Structure formats: C-alpha cells, structure tokens
CSV table of C-alpha atoms and ligand atoms in Angstrom, one decimal:
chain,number,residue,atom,x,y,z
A,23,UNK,CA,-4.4,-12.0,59.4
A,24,UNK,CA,-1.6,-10.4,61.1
A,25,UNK,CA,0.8,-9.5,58.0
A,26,UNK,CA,0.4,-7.1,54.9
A,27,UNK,CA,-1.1,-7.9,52.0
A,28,UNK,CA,0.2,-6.3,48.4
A,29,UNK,CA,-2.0,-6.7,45.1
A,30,UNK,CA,0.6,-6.2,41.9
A,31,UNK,CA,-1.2,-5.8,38.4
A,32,UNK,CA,0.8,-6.1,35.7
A,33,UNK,CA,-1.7,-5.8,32.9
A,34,UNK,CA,-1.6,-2.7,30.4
A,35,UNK,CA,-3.2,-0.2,32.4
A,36,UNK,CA,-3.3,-1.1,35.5
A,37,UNK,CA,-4.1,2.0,37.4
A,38,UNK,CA,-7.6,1.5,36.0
A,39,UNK,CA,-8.1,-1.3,38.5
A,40,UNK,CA,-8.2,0.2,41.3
A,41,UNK,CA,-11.5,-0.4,42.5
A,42,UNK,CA,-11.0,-3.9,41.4
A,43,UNK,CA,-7.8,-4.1,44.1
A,44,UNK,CA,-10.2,-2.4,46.6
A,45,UNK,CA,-12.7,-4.8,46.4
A,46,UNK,CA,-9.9,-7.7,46.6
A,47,UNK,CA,-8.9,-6.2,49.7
A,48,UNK,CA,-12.0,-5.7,51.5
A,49,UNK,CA,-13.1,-9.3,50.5
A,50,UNK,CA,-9.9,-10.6,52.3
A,51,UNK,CA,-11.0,-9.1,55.2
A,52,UNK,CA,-14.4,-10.6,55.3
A,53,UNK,CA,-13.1,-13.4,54.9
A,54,UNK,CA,-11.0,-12.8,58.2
A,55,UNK,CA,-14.0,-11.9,60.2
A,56,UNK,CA,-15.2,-15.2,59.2
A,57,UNK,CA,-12.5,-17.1,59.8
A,58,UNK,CA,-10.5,-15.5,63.2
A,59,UNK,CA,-10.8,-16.9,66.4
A,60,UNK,CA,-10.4,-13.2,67.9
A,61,UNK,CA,-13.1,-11.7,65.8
A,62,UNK,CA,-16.0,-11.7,67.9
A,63,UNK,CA,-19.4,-13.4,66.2
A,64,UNK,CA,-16.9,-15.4,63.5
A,65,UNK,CA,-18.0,-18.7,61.9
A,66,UNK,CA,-14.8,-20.2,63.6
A,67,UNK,CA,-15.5,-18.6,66.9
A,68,UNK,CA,-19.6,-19.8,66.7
A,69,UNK,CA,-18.3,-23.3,65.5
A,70,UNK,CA,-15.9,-23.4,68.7
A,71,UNK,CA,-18.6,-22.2,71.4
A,72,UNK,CA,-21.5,-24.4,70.9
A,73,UNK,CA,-21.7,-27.7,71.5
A,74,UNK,CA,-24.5,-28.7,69.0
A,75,UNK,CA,-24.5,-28.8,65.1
A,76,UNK,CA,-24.0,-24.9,63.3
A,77,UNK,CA,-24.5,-23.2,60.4
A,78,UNK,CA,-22.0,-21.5,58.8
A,79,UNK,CA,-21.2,-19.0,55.6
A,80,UNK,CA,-20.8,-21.4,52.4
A,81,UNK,CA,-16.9,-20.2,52.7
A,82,UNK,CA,-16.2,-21.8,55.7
A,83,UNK,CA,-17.7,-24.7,54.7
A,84,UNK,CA,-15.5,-24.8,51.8
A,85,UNK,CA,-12.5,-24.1,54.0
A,86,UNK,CA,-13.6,-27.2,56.6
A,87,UNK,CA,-14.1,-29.2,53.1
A,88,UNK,CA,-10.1,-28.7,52.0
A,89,UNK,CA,-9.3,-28.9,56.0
A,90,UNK,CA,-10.7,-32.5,56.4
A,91,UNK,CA,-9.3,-33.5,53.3
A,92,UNK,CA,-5.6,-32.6,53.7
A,93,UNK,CA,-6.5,-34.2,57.5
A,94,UNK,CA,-6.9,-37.5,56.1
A,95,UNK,CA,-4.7,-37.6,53.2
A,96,UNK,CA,-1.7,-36.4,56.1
A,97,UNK,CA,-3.4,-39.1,58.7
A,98,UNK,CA,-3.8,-36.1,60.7
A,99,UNK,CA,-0.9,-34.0,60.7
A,100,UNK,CA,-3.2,-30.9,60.1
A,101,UNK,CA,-6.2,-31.2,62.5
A,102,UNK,CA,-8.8,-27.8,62.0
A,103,UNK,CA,-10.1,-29.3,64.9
A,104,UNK,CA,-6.4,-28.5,67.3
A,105,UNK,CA,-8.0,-24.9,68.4
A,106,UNK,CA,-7.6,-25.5,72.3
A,107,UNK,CA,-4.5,-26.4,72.2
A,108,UNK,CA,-3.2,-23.6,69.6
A,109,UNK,CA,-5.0,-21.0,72.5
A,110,UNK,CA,-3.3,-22.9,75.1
A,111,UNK,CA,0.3,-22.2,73.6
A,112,UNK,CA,-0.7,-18.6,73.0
A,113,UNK,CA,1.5,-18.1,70.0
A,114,UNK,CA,-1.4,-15.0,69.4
A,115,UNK,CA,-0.3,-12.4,71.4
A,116,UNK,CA,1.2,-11.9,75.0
A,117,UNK,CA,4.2,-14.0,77.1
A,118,UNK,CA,4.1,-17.4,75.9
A,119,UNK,CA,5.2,-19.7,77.8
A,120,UNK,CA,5.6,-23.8,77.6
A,121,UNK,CA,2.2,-25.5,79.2
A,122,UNK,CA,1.9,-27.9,81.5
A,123,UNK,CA,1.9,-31.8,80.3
A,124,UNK,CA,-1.2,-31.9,82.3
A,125,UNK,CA,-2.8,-29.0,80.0
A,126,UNK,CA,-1.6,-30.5,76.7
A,127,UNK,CA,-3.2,-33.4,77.1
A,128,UNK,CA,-6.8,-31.8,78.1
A,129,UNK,CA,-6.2,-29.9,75.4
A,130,UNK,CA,-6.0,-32.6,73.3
A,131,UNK,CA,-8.9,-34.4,74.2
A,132,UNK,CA,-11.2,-35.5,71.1
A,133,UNK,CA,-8.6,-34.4,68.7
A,134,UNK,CA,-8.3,-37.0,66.0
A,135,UNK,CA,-8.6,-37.2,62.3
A,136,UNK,CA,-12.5,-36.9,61.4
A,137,UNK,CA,-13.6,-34.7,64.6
A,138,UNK,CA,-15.1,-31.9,62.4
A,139,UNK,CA,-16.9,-32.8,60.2
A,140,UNK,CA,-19.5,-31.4,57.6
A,141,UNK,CA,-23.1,-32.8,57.2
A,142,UNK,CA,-24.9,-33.0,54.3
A,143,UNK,CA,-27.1,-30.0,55.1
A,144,UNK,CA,-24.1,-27.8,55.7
A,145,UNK,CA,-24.1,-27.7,59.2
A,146,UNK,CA,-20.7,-27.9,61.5
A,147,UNK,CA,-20.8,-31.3,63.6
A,148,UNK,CA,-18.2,-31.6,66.6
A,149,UNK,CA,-17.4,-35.1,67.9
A,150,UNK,CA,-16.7,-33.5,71.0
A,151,UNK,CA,-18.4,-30.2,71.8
A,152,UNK,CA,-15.7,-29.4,73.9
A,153,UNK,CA,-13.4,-28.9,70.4
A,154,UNK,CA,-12.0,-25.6,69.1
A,155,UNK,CA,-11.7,-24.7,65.7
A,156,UNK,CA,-8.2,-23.0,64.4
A,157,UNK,CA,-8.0,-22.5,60.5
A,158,UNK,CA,-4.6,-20.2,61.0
A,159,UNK,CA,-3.5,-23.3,58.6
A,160,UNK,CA,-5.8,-22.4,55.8
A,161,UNK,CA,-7.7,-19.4,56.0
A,162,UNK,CA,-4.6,-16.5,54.4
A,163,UNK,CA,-4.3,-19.2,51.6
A,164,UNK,CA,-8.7,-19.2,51.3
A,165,UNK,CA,-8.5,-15.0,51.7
A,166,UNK,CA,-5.8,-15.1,48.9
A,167,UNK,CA,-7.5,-17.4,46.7
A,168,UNK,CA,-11.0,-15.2,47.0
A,169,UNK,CA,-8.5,-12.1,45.8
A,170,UNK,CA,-7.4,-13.7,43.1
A,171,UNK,CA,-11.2,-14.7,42.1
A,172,UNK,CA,-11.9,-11.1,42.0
A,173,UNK,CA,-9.2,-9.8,40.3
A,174,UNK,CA,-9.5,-12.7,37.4
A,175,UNK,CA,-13.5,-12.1,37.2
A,176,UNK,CA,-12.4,-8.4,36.2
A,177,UNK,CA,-10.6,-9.6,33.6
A,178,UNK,CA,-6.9,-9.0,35.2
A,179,UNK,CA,-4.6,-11.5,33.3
A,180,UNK,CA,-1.7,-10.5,35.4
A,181,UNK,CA,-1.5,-10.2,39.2
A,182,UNK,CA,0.2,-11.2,42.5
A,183,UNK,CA,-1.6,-11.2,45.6
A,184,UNK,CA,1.3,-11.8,48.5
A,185,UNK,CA,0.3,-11.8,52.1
A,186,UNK,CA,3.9,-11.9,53.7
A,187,UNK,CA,5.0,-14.6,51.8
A,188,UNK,CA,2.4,-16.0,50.8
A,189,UNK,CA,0.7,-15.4,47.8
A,190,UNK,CA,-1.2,-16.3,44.3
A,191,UNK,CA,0.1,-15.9,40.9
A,192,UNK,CA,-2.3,-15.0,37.7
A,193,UNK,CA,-1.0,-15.3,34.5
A,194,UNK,CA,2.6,-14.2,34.1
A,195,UNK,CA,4.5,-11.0,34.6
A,196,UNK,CA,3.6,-9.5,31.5
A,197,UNK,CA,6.2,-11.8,29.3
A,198,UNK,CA,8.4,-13.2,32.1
A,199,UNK,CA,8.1,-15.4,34.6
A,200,UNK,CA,7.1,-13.9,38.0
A,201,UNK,CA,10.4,-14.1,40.7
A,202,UNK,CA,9.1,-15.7,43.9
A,203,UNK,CA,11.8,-15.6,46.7
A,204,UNK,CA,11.6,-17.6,49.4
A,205,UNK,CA,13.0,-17.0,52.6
A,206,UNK,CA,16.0,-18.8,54.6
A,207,UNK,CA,14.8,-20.1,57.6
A,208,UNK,CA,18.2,-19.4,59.8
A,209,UNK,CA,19.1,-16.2,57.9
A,210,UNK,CA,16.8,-13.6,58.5
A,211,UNK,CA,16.4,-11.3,55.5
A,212,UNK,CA,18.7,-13.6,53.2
A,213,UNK,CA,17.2,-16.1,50.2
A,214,UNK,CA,17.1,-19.7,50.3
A,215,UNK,CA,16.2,-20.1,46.4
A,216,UNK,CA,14.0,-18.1,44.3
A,217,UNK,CA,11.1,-20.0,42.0
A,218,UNK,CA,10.0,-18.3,38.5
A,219,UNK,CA,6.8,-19.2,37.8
A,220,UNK,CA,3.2,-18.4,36.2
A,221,UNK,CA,-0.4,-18.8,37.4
A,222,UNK,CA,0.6,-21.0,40.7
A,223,UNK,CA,0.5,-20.4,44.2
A,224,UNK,CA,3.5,-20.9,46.9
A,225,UNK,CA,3.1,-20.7,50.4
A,226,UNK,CA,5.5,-21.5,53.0
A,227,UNK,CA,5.3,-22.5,56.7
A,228,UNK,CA,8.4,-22.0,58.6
A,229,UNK,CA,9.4,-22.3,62.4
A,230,UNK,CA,10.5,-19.1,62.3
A,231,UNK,CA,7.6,-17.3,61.7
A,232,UNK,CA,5.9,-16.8,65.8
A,233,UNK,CA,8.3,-18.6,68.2
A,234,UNK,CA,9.7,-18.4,71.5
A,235,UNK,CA,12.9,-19.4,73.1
A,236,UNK,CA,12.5,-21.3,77.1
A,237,UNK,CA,15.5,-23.2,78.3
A,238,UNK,CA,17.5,-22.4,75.0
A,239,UNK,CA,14.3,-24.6,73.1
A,240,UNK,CA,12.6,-22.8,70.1
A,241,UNK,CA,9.3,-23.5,70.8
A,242,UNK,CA,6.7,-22.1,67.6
A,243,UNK,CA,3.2,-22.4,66.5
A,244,UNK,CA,3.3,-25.5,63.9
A,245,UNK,CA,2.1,-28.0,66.4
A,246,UNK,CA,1.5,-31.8,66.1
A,247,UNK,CA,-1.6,-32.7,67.3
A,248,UNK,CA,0.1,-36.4,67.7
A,249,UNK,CA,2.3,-35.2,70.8
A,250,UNK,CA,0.4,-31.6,71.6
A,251,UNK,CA,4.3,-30.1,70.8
A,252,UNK,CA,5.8,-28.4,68.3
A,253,UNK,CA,6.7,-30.3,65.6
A,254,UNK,CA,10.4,-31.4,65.1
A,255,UNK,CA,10.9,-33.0,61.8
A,256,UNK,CA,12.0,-29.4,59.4
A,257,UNK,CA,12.8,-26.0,59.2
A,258,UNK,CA,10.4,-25.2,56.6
A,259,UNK,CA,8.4,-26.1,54.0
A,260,UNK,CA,7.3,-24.9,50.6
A,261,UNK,CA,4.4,-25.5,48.7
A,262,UNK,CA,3.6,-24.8,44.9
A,263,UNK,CA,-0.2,-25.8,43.8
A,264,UNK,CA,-3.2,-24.7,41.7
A,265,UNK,CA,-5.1,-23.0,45.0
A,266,UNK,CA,-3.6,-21.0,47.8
A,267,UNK,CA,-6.2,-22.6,50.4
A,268,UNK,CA,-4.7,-26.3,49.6
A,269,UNK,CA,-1.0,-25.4,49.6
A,270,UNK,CA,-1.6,-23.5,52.8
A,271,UNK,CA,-3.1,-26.6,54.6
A,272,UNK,CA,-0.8,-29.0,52.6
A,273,UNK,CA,2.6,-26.9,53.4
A,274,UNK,CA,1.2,-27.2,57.5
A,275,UNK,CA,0.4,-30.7,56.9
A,276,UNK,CA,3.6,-31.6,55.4
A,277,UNK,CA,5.4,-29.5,58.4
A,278,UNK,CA,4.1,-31.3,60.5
A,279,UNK,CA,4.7,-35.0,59.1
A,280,UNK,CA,8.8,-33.7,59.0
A,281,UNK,CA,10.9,-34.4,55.8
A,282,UNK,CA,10.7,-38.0,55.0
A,283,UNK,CA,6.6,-38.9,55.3
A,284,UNK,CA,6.3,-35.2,54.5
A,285,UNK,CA,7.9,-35.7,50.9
A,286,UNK,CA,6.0,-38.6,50.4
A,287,UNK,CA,2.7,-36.7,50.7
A,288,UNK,CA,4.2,-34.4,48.2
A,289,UNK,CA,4.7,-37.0,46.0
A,290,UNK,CA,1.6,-38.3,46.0
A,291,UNK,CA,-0.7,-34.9,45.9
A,292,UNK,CA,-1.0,-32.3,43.0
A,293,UNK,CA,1.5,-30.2,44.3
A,294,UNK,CA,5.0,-29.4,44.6
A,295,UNK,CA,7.6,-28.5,47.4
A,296,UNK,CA,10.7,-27.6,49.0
A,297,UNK,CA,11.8,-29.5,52.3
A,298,UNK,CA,14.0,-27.5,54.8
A,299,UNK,CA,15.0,-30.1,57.1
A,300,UNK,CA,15.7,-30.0,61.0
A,301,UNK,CA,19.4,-30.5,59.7
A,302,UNK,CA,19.0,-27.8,57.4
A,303,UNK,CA,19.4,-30.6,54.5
A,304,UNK,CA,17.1,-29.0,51.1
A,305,UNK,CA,14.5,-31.4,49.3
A,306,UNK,CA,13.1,-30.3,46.1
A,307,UNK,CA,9.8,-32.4,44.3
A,308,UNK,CA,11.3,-33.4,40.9
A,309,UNK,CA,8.4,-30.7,39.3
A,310,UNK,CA,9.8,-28.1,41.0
A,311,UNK,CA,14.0,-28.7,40.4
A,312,UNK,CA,12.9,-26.8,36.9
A,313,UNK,CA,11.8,-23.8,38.0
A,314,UNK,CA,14.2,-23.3,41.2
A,315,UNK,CA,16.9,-20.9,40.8
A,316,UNK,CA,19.9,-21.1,43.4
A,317,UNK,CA,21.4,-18.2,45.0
B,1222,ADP,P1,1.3,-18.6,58.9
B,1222,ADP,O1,1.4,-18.5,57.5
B,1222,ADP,O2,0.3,-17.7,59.5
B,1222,ADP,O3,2.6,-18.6,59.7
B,1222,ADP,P2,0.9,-21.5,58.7
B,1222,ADP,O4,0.2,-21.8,57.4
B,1222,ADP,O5,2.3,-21.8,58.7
B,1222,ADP,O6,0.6,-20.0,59.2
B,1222,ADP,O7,0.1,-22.3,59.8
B,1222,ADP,C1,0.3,-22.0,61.2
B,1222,ADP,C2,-1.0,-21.9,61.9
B,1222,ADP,O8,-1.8,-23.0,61.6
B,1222,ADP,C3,-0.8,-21.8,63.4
B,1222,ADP,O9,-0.7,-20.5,63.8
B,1222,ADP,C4,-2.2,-22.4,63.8
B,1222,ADP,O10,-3.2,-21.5,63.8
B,1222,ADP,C5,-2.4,-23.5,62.8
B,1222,ADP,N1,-1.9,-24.8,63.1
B,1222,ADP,C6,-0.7,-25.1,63.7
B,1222,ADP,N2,-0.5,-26.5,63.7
B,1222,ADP,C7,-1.5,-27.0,63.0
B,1222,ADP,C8,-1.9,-28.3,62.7
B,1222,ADP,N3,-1.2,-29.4,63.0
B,1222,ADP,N4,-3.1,-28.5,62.0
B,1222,ADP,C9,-3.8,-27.5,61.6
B,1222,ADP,N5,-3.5,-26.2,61.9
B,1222,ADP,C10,-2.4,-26.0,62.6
B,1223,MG,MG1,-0.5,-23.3,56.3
C-alpha cells in the first residue's frame, strides 16, 4: 500500500499478542494482493482486463459494495470505475507528467456513476469493458478495518492500527482518549489540530500526499472524474466514522466535491469531518468541534 503500517495494543499484557499483530499484518497484505493494480493475478487487476462479467473474493465485493455507494450518495465524485485515467496520470511511480486533453478524455470514456456494478450472483459487471478499476480510494481503509477485525476477535479491547495516517481506533487508550494528529497540509511535519477520540476511525486525503509541480501547477492524484483533472475545491479533508473502508472512500469523495457540496455530504452521512479549503479556510462537522483540540 506504499506506507507503514503500526499496530499499538494498549491492553494489560500486550506482548502476549504477538501472533495476534502478526496475523493482522499478514491479513493486510492479502488484502493488498487483492486489491493492487500492480499485483499481478489481483481481483482489481482480473476485473480491469476482461471485458465480460468476473468473479471475485467476497472482500472485493464488499469493497465495490461501499465504492458504489459513496459513488451515488457523492453523484460521482468517487468513481472505483476512474482506473484508466489514475494509470494515465501515473501518480504510481516514475516522471509524471500532465497528459494530453486528447488522452483525458479517452480515458474517461464510460466513466459515470453506476459503471461497476455488482450482480446478484457476485459477479463484477463493467458497462464498458474497456473500464479500469482503481480502489486506491478505499482499499488501506478495507485492509485496516480487516486488522482491526482480528485484533477485536482476539479479544484486544485496545488498539490502533495506523497506516500513515490513517488508521482504526478500538476501545480507548487504556483510560484516556487516544491523541490523533492530523497533519497541516502546507506545513510539512507541523499539526493542523489533534482529535481525542475512542473506537472511531480518521482518515485523511490530502493534496499533498503524491504530487507534482509543471508550470508552477501542483498537479496530485485526487482526481475528478467530472473534468479528468485534479480536483481544485480543498487542501484536505478529514474523515471520522465507524469503518475505515467508508471514511476512506467518503474523505476521497468529499475531496473531490471541494468544501461547500463536500460539507454538505458530511452533513448528511454518519460521519464527521474537517474541511481544509483551497484558501486554507478550516470547516469542522458540529460532532467533531467536541473532540478537536487546537494547536
Ligand atoms: P492515500 O491515502 O493513498 O493518499 P486517498 O484515500 O487519498 O489515498 O485516495 C487517493 C487514491 O484514490 C488515488 O491514488 C487513486 O488511486 C484513487 N482516486 C483518486 N481520485 C479518485 C476518485 N475521484 N474516485 C475514486 N478513487 C479515486
Ligand atoms: Mg480515500
């Protein structure tokens, strides 16, 4: 997934878990080999080659399930179906470099809300068979919440599973609060805010994360599948929900939709957020002005 991953156990005797964290890991990373377009015989990479219906791990499925459903309640802001156009950019790996109008919009073709969707039998169906699928939105959040399954199954009461930022709370810190700090986007290595919270998870897309500068233009990898471009609308955003999977896609989503439609969404979905503008201007959900601690 590109980042580090660190387990915390907080419970009385905690070194006895070790296996437990073991087995957390290693179920992360099949989870990865599921899900990554670079991992040769993946679900996502299967789904993206053929052109007829496919069967898939129950996992994926899953994933595709929150995927289409934070597509339609954003009215396509996040778009699992946008894979062409993320390999296009090549935020992955290498030189990137701004494509061609031309190439955005082939890229685009057959992108819309509702062009993956999930039969009844639990097969893949593309509208277009031409369509990649990218779940860089949602999988770390899915890998994370399948950590957090294990660790909770063994009877852990209180953990953190953070994968660079993003991460899964159970329980609290033995007593207090766990102290979540969330990056600036525009000061590297500085705070924004912290949150102090139990049993949640906060994950956070930023433009900061994989970018490129052309022309004096930050160009990064949180693209609108409305215009093929990176989206303009904020800095980064925040999300606090139940499930790591849903505030991974959701925190995209609202990225995507830029401060005003994006709060909106907030509003209306069980979850809670911080807004970093374009301008720099901080929105807070009113859930969330409780538990937000100011540098
Ligand atoms: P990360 O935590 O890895 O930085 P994010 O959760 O912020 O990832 O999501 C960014 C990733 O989501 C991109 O690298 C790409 O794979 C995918 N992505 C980018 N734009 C969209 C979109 N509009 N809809 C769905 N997925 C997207
Ligand atoms: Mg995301």
């Amino acid at each position: 997934m590109g980042t580090v991953v660190e387990i915390r156990i907080s419970d009385p005797g905690a070194n006895q878990y070790s296996d437990v964290v073991t087995a957390a890991f290693k179920e992360m990373e099949r989870i990865e080999n599921l899900m990554s377009p670079y991992v040769d015989g993946s679900d996502v990479q299967r789904l993206s080659d053929s052109g007829s219906p496919v069967a898939v791990s129950a996992e994926t499925i899953e994933v595709l399930h929150v995927a289409a459903r934070i597509a339609t309640e954003s009215g396509g802001a996040f778009n699992a179906g946008i894979g062409r156009l993320i390999q296009l950019w090549g935020f992955a790996g290498g030189q990137p470099v701004v494509p061609e109008r031309e190439m955005i919009d082939r890229a685009l073709a057959g992108v819309e809300p509702g062009s993956v969707t999930v039969a009844d039998d639990g097969t893949v169906i593309k509208v277009s068979p031409h369509l990649a699928i990218d779940l860089g939105g949602i999988a770390k959040g899915y890998a994370i919440d399948r950590a957090v399954q294990i660790l909770a199954d063994a009877g852990i009461r209180h953990a953190s599973v953070n994968a660079g930022g993003d991460m899964r709370l159970i329980g609290d810190r033995s007593g207090s609060p766990w102290r979540i700090g969330i990056q600036h986007p525009r000061q590297s290595g500085q705070l924004l805010a912290r949150l102090d919270l139990a049993g949640r998870a906060v994950v956070t897309s930023g433009d900061y994360e994989r970018s490129f500068e052309s022309g004096g233009i930050l160009y990064h990898h949180l693209l609108d599948p409305r215009t093929g471009y990176p989206a303009r609308g904020c800095q980064a955003v925040t999300v606090v929900a139940e499930n790591a999977a849903y505030a991974d896609a959701l925190a995209t989503a609202v990225f995507v939709l830029g401060p005003e439609a994006g709060l909106e969404l907030l509003r209306k979905s069980p979850a809670e957020g911080l807004i970093v503008a374009a301008d720099g201007a901080v929105q807070v959900t009113d859930g969330l002005k409780e538990v937000v601690v100011w540098p």
